[in-house]
Short mmCIF file of C-alpha atoms and ligand atoms in Angstrom, two decimals:
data_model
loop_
_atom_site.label_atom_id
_atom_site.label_comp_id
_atom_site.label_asym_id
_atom_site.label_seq_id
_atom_site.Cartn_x
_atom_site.Cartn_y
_atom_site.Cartn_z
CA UNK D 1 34.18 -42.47 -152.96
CA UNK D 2 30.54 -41.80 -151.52
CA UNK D 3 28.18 -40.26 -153.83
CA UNK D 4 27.37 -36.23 -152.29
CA UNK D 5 24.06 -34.83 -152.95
CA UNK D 6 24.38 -32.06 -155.62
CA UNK D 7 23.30 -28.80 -153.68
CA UNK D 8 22.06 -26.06 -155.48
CA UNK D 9 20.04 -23.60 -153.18
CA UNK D 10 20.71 -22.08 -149.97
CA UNK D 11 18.64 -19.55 -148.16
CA UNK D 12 19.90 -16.84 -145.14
CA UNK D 13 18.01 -14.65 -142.30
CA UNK D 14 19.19 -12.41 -139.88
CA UNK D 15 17.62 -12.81 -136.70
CA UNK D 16 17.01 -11.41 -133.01
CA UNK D 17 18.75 -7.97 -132.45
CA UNK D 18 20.75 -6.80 -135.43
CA UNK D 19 24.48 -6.74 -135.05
CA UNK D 20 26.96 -4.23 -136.75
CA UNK D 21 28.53 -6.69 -139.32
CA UNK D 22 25.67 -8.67 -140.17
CA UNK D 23 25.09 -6.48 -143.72
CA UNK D 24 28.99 -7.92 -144.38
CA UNK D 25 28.04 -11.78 -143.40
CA UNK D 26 25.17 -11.92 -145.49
CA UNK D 27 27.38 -9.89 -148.48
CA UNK D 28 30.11 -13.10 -147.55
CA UNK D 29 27.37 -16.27 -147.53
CA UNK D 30 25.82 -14.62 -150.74
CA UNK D 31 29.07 -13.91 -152.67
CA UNK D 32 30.38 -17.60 -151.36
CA UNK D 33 27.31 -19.31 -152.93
CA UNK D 34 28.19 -17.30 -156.24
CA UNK D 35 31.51 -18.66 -156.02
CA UNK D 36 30.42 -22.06 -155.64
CA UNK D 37 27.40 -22.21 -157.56
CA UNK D 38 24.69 -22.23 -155.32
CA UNK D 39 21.20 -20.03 -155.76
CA UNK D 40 20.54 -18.20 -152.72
CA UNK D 41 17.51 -16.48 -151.20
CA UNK D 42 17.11 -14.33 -148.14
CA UNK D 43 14.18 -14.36 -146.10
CA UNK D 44 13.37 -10.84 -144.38
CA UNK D 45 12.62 -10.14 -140.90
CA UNK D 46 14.55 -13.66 -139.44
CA UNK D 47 11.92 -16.18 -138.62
CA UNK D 48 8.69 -13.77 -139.00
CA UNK D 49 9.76 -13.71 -142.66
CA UNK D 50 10.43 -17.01 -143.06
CA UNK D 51 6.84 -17.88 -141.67
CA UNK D 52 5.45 -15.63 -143.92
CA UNK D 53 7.16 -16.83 -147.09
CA UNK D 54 8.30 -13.20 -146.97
CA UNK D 55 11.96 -13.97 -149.32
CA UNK D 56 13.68 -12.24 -151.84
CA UNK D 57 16.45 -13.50 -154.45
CA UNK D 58 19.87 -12.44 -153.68
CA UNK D 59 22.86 -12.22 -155.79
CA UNK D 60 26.04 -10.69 -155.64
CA UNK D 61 25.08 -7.18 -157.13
CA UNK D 62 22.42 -7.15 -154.35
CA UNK D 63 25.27 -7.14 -151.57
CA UNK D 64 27.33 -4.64 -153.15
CA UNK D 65 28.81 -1.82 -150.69
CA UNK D 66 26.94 -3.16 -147.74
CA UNK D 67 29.70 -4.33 -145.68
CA UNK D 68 30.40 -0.93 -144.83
CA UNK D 69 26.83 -0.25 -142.59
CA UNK D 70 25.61 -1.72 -140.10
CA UNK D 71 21.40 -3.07 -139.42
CA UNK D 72 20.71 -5.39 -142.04
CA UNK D 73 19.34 -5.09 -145.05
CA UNK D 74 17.11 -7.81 -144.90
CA UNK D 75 16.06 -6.95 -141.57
CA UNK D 76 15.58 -8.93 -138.47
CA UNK D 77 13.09 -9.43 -135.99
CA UNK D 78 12.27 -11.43 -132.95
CA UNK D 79 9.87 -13.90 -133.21
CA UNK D 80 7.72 -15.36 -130.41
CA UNK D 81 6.06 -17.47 -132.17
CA UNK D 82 8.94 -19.40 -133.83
CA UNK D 83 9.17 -21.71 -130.61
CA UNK D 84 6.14 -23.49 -131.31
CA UNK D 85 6.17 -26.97 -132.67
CA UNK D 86 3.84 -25.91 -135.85
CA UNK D 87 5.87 -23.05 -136.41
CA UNK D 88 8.87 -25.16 -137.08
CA UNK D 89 6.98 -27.20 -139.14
CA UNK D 90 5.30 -24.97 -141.58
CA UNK D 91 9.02 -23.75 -141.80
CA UNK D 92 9.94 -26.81 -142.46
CA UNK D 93 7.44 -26.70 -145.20
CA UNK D 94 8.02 -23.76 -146.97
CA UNK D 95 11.91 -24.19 -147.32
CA UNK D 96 10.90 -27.83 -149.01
CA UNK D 97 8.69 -25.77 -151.17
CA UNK D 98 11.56 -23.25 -152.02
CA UNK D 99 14.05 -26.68 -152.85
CA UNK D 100 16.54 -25.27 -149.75
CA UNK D 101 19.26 -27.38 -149.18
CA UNK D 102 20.89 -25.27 -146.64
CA UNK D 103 19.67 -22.41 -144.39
CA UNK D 104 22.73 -19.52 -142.87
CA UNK D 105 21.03 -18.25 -139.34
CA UNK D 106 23.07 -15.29 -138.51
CA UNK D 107 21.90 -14.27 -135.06
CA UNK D 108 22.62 -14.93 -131.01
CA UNK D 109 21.37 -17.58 -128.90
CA UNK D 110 17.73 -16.73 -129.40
CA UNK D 111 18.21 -17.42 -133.44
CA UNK D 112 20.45 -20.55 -132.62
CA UNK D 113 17.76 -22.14 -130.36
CA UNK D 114 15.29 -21.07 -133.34
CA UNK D 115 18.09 -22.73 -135.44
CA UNK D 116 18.25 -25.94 -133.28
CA UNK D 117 13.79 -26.61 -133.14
CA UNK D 118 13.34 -25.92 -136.82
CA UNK D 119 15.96 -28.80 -137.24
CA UNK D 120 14.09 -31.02 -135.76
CA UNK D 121 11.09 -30.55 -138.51
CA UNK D 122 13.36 -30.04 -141.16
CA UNK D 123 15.95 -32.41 -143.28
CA UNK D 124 18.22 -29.66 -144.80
CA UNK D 125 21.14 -28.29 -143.22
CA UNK D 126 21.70 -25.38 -140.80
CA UNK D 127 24.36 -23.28 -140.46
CA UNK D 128 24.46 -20.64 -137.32
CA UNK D 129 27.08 -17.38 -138.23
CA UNK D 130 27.37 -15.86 -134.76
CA UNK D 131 26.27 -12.17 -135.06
CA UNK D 132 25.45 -10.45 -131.44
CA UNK D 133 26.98 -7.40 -129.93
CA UNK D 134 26.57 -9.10 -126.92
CA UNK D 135 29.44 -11.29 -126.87
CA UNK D 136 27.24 -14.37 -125.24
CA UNK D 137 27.92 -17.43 -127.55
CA UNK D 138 30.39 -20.38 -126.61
CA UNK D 139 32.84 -21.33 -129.37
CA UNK D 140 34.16 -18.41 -130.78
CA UNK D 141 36.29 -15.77 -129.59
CA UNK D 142 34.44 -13.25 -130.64
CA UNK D 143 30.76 -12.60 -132.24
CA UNK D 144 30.33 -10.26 -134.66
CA UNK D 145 29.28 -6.72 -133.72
CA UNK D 146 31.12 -6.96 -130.29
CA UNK D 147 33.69 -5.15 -131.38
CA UNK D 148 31.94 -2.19 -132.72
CA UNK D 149 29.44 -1.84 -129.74
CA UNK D 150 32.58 -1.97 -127.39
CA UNK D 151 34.03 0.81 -129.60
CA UNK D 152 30.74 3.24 -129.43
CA UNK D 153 31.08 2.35 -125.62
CA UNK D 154 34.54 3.30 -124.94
CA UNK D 155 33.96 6.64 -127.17
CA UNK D 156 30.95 7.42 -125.80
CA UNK D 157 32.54 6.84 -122.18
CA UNK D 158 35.26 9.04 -123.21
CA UNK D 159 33.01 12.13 -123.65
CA UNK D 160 31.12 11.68 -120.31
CA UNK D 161 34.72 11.61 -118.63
CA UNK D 162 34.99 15.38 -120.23
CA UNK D 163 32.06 16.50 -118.83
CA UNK D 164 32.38 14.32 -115.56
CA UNK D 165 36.00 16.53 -114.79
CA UNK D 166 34.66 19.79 -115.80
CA UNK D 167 31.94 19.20 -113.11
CA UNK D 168 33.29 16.53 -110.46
CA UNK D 169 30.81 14.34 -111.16
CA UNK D 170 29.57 10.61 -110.63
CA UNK D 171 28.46 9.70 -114.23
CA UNK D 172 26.77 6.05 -114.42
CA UNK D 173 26.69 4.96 -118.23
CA UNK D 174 24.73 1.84 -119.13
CA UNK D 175 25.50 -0.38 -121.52
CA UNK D 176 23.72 -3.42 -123.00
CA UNK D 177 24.62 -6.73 -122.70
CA UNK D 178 21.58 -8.48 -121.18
CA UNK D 179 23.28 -11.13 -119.41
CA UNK D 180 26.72 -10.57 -120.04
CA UNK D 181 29.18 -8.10 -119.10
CA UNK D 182 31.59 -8.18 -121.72
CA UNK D 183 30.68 -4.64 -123.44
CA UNK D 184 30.79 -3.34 -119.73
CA UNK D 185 34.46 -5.05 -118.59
CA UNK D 186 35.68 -4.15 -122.35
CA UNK D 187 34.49 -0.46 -122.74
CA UNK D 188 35.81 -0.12 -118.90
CA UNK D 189 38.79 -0.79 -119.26
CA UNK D 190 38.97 1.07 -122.20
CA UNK D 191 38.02 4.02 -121.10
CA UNK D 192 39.57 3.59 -117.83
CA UNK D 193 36.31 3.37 -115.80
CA UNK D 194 36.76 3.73 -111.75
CA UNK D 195 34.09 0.55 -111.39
CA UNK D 196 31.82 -1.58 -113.51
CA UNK D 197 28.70 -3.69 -112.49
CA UNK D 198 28.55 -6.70 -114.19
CA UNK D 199 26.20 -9.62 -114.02
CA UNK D 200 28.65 -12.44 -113.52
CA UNK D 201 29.50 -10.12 -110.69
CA UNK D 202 26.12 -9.58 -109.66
CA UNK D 203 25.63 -12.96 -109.77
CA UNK D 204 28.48 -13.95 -106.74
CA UNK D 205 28.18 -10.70 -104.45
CA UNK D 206 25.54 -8.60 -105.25
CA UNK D 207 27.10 -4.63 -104.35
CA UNK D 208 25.31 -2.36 -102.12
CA UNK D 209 24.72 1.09 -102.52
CA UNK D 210 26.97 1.32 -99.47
CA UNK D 211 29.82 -0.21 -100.78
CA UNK D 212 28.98 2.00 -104.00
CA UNK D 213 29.08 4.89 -101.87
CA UNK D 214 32.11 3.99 -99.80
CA UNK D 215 34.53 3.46 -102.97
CA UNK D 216 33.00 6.35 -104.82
CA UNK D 217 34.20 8.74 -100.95
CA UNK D 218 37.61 6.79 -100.80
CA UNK D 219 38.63 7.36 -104.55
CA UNK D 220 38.25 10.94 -103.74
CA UNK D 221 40.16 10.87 -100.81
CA UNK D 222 43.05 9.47 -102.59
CA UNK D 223 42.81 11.87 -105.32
CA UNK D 224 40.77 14.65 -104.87
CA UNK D 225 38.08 16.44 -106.54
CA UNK D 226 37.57 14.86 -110.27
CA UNK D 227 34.92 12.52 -111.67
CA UNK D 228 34.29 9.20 -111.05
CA UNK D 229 32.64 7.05 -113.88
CA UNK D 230 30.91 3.61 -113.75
CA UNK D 231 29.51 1.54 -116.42
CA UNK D 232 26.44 0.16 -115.38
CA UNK D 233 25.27 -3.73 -117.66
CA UNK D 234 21.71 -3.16 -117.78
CA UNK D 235 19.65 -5.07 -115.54
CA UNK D 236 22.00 -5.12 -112.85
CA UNK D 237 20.48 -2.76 -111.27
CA UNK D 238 16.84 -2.11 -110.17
CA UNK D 239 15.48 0.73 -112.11
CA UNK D 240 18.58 0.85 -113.55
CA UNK D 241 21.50 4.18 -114.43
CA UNK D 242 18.36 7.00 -113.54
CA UNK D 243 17.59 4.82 -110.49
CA UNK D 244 21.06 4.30 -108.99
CA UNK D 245 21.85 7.98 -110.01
CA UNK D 246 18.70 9.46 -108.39
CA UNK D 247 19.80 7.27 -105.01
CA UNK D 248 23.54 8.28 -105.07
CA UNK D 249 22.64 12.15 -105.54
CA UNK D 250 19.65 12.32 -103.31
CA UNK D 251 20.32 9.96 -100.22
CA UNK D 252 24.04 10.23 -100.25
CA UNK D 253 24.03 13.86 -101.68
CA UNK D 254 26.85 12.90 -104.39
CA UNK D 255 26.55 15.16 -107.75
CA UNK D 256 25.51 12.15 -110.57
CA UNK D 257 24.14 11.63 -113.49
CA UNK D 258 22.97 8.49 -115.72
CA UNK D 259 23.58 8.07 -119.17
CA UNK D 260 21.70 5.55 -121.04
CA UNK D 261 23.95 4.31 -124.03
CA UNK D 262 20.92 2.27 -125.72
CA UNK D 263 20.47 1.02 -129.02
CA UNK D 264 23.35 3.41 -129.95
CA UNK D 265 25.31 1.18 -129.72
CA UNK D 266 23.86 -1.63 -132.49
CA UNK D 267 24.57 1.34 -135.11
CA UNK D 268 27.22 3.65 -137.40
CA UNK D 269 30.03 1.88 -139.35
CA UNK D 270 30.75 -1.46 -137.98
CA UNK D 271 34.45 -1.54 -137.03
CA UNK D 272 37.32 -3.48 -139.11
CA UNK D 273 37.42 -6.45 -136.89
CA UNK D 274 33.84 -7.22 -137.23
CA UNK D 275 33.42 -6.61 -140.74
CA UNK D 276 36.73 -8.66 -141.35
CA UNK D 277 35.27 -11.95 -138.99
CA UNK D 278 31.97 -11.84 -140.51
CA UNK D 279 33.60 -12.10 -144.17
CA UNK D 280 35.43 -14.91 -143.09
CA UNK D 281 31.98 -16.71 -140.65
CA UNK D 282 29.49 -15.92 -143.94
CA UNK D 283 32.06 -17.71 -145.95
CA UNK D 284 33.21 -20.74 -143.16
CA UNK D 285 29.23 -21.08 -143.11
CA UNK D 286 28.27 -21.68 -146.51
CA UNK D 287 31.92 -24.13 -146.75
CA UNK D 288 30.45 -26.03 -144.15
CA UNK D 289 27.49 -26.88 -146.04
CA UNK D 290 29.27 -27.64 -148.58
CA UNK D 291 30.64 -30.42 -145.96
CA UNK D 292 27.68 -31.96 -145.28
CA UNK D 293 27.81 -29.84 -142.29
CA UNK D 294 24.31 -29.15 -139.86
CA UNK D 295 23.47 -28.04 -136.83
CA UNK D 296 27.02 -26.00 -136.17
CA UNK D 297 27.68 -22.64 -135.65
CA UNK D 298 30.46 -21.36 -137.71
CA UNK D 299 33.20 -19.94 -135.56
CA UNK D 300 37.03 -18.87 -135.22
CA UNK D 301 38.71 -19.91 -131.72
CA UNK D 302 42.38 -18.60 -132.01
CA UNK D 303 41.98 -17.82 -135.85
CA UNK D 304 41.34 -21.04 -136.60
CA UNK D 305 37.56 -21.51 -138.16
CA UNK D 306 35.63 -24.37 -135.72
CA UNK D 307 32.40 -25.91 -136.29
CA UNK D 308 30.43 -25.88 -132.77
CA UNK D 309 27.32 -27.95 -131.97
CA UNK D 310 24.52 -25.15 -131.68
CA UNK D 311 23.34 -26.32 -127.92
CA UNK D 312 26.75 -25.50 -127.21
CA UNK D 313 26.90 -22.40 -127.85
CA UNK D 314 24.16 -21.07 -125.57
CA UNK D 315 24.51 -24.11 -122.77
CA UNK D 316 28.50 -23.47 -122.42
CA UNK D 317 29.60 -20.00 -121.44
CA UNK D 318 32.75 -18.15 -122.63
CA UNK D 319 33.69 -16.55 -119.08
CA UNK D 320 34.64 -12.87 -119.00
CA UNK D 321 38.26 -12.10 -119.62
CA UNK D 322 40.12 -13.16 -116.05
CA UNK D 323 43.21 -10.92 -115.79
CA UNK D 324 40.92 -8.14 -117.33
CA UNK D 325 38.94 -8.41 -114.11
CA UNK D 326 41.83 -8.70 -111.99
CA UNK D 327 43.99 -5.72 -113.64
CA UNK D 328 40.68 -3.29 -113.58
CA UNK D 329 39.87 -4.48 -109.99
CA UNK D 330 43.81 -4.48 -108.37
CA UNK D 331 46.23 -2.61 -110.70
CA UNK D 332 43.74 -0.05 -111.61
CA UNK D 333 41.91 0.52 -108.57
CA UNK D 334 42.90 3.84 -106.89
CA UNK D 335 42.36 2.82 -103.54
CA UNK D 336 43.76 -0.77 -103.78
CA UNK D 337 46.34 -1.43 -100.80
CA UNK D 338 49.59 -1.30 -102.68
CA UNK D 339 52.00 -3.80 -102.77
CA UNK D 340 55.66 -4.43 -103.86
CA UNK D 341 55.73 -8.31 -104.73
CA UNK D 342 53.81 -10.37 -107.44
O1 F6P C 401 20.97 -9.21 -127.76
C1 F6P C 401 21.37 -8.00 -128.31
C2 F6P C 401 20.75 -6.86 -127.56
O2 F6P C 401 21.22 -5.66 -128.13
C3 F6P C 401 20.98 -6.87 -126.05
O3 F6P C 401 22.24 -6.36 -125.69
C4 F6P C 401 19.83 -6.05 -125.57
O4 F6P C 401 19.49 -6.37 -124.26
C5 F6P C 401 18.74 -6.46 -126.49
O5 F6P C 401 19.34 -6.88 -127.69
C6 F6P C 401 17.75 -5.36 -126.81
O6 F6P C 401 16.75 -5.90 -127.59
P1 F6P C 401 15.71 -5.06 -128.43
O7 F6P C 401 16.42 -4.48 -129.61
O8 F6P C 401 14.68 -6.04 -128.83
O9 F6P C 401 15.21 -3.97 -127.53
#
């Protein structure tokens, strides 16, 4: 049998934009490394801390009734800085100083490419847990905090729609997502939403404010007065919901309003999905040290836990759900040509 180095301390950041369900993977890594022996410290504010030897012990009464909030309670932060060759280094440095074996990254792609240069300086092992409401990493079906930011969506979306009928109104709501439309296809179609802009849509065939304008006139041909409610991914437009709202009211003299949805939607109680995969990703990550494991993310692909390589996960792309797109843009679409065959 090969002799296995005897681990004994892990450490664990949360990085880039907080995620609801992050407080309930660091509660899992920290309550795993209990289980299996392992000291473990958290360093606050993601790689700012880390730079700034700014750590604190953690054991499991310090996780206690945490998994029910959402932010993190060791913060996170973006860091700049964390790109530069020296930075990784004089990470590299101060984890060898703390005797870490094994560092947990829970974060997006920004933390995993953080994840992926400090591994270069650094001999111990890295672990990603894959915690972004944005939806954006290859390799698992789902990253934690998704869920919940789909849910504030879709509720939030459901109260415009009240106002929207009352007043025959245009509402555009945005949503975040930065590059990727999955809170805007998912909160769509949840809320039955008459069109969504989304950048992998953007991306092939840019819309017009014509063709904007044309749908918006031929859905209310085929049904009449009533509201008519788009979810906007942000950036997909230039100025964005108050710009696209301003040009629909005042050059094509359609009642509309924007709604900005915001960092709304990183907060409250994270839903039961996400608090449910990031128990089982903080625990998967701190197993997979225990493997011998580095430079994976820790994932579930059909609720089976993976191990994916971390350039993976931002250089591959999950694409958005297909017959989503087709059901929301055919079945759904009020002014779709009919048909009677498959
Ligand atoms: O990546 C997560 C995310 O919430 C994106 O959806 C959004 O574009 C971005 O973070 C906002 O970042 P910040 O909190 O730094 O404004």
């Amino acid at each position: 049998m090969s002799e296995q180095k005897q681990l004994t301390r892990i450490a664990v950041l949360t990085s880039g934009g907080d995620a609801p369900g992050m407080n309930a993977a660091l509660r899992a890594v920290v309550l795993a490394a209990e289980h299996y022996e392992l000291q473990v410290i958290g360093f606050k504010h993601g790689y700012q801390g880390l730079l700034e030897n700014d750590f604190l012990p953690l054991c499991a009464a310090d996780v206690q009734h945490i998994l029910q909030y959402s932010g993190t309670i060791i913060k996170s932060a973006r860091c700049a800085r964390f790109k530069e060759v020296e930075a990784a280094q004089q990470a590299a440095a101060i984890l060898d100083q703390h005797g870490i074996d094994g560092l947990v990254v829970i974060g997006g792609d920004g933390s995993f490419r953080g994840a992926e240069h400090l591994a270069n300086y650094w001999s111990g092992q890295i672990i990603g847990v894959p915690g972004t409401i944005d939806n954006d990493l290859y390799g698992t079906d789902v990253t934690i905090g998704f869920t919940t930011a789909v849910a504030i969506a879709m509720d939030a979306l459901d109260k415009i729609r009240d106002t929207a009928d009352a007043m025959d109104r245009v509402f555009i709501v945005e949503v975040m997502g930065r590059h990727a439309g999955f809170i805007g296809l998912n909160s769509g179609v949840a809320a039955g939403a008459e069109r969504m802009i989304l950048p992998e849509l953007q991306k092939d065939k840019p819309l017009t404010i014509a063709a904007i304008v044309k749908h918006i006139e031929r859905v209310k041909q085929v049904r009449g007065d009533g509201s008519y409610v788009m979810v906007l991914s942000e950036h997909q437009w230039p100025g964005g919901a108050v710009a696209l709202a301003e040009q629909l009211e005042a050059q094509h003299g359609l009642p509309c309003r924007p709604c900005l949805l915001g960092h709304i939607q990183r907060g409250g109680s994270p839903a039961p999905a996400d608090r449910i995969i990031a128990s089982e990703l903080g625990v998967h990550a701190v197993e997979l040290i225990l493997q011998g494991q580095t430079r994976v993310m820790a994932g579930l692909q059909a609720n089976q836990l993976v191990a994916i390589p971390l350039p993976e996960t931002w250089q591959k792309k999950n694409p958005l759900n297909a017959n989503l797109l087709r059901i929301s843009q055919d079945i759904f679409n009020p002014v779709k040509k009919r048909q009677n065959t498959l």
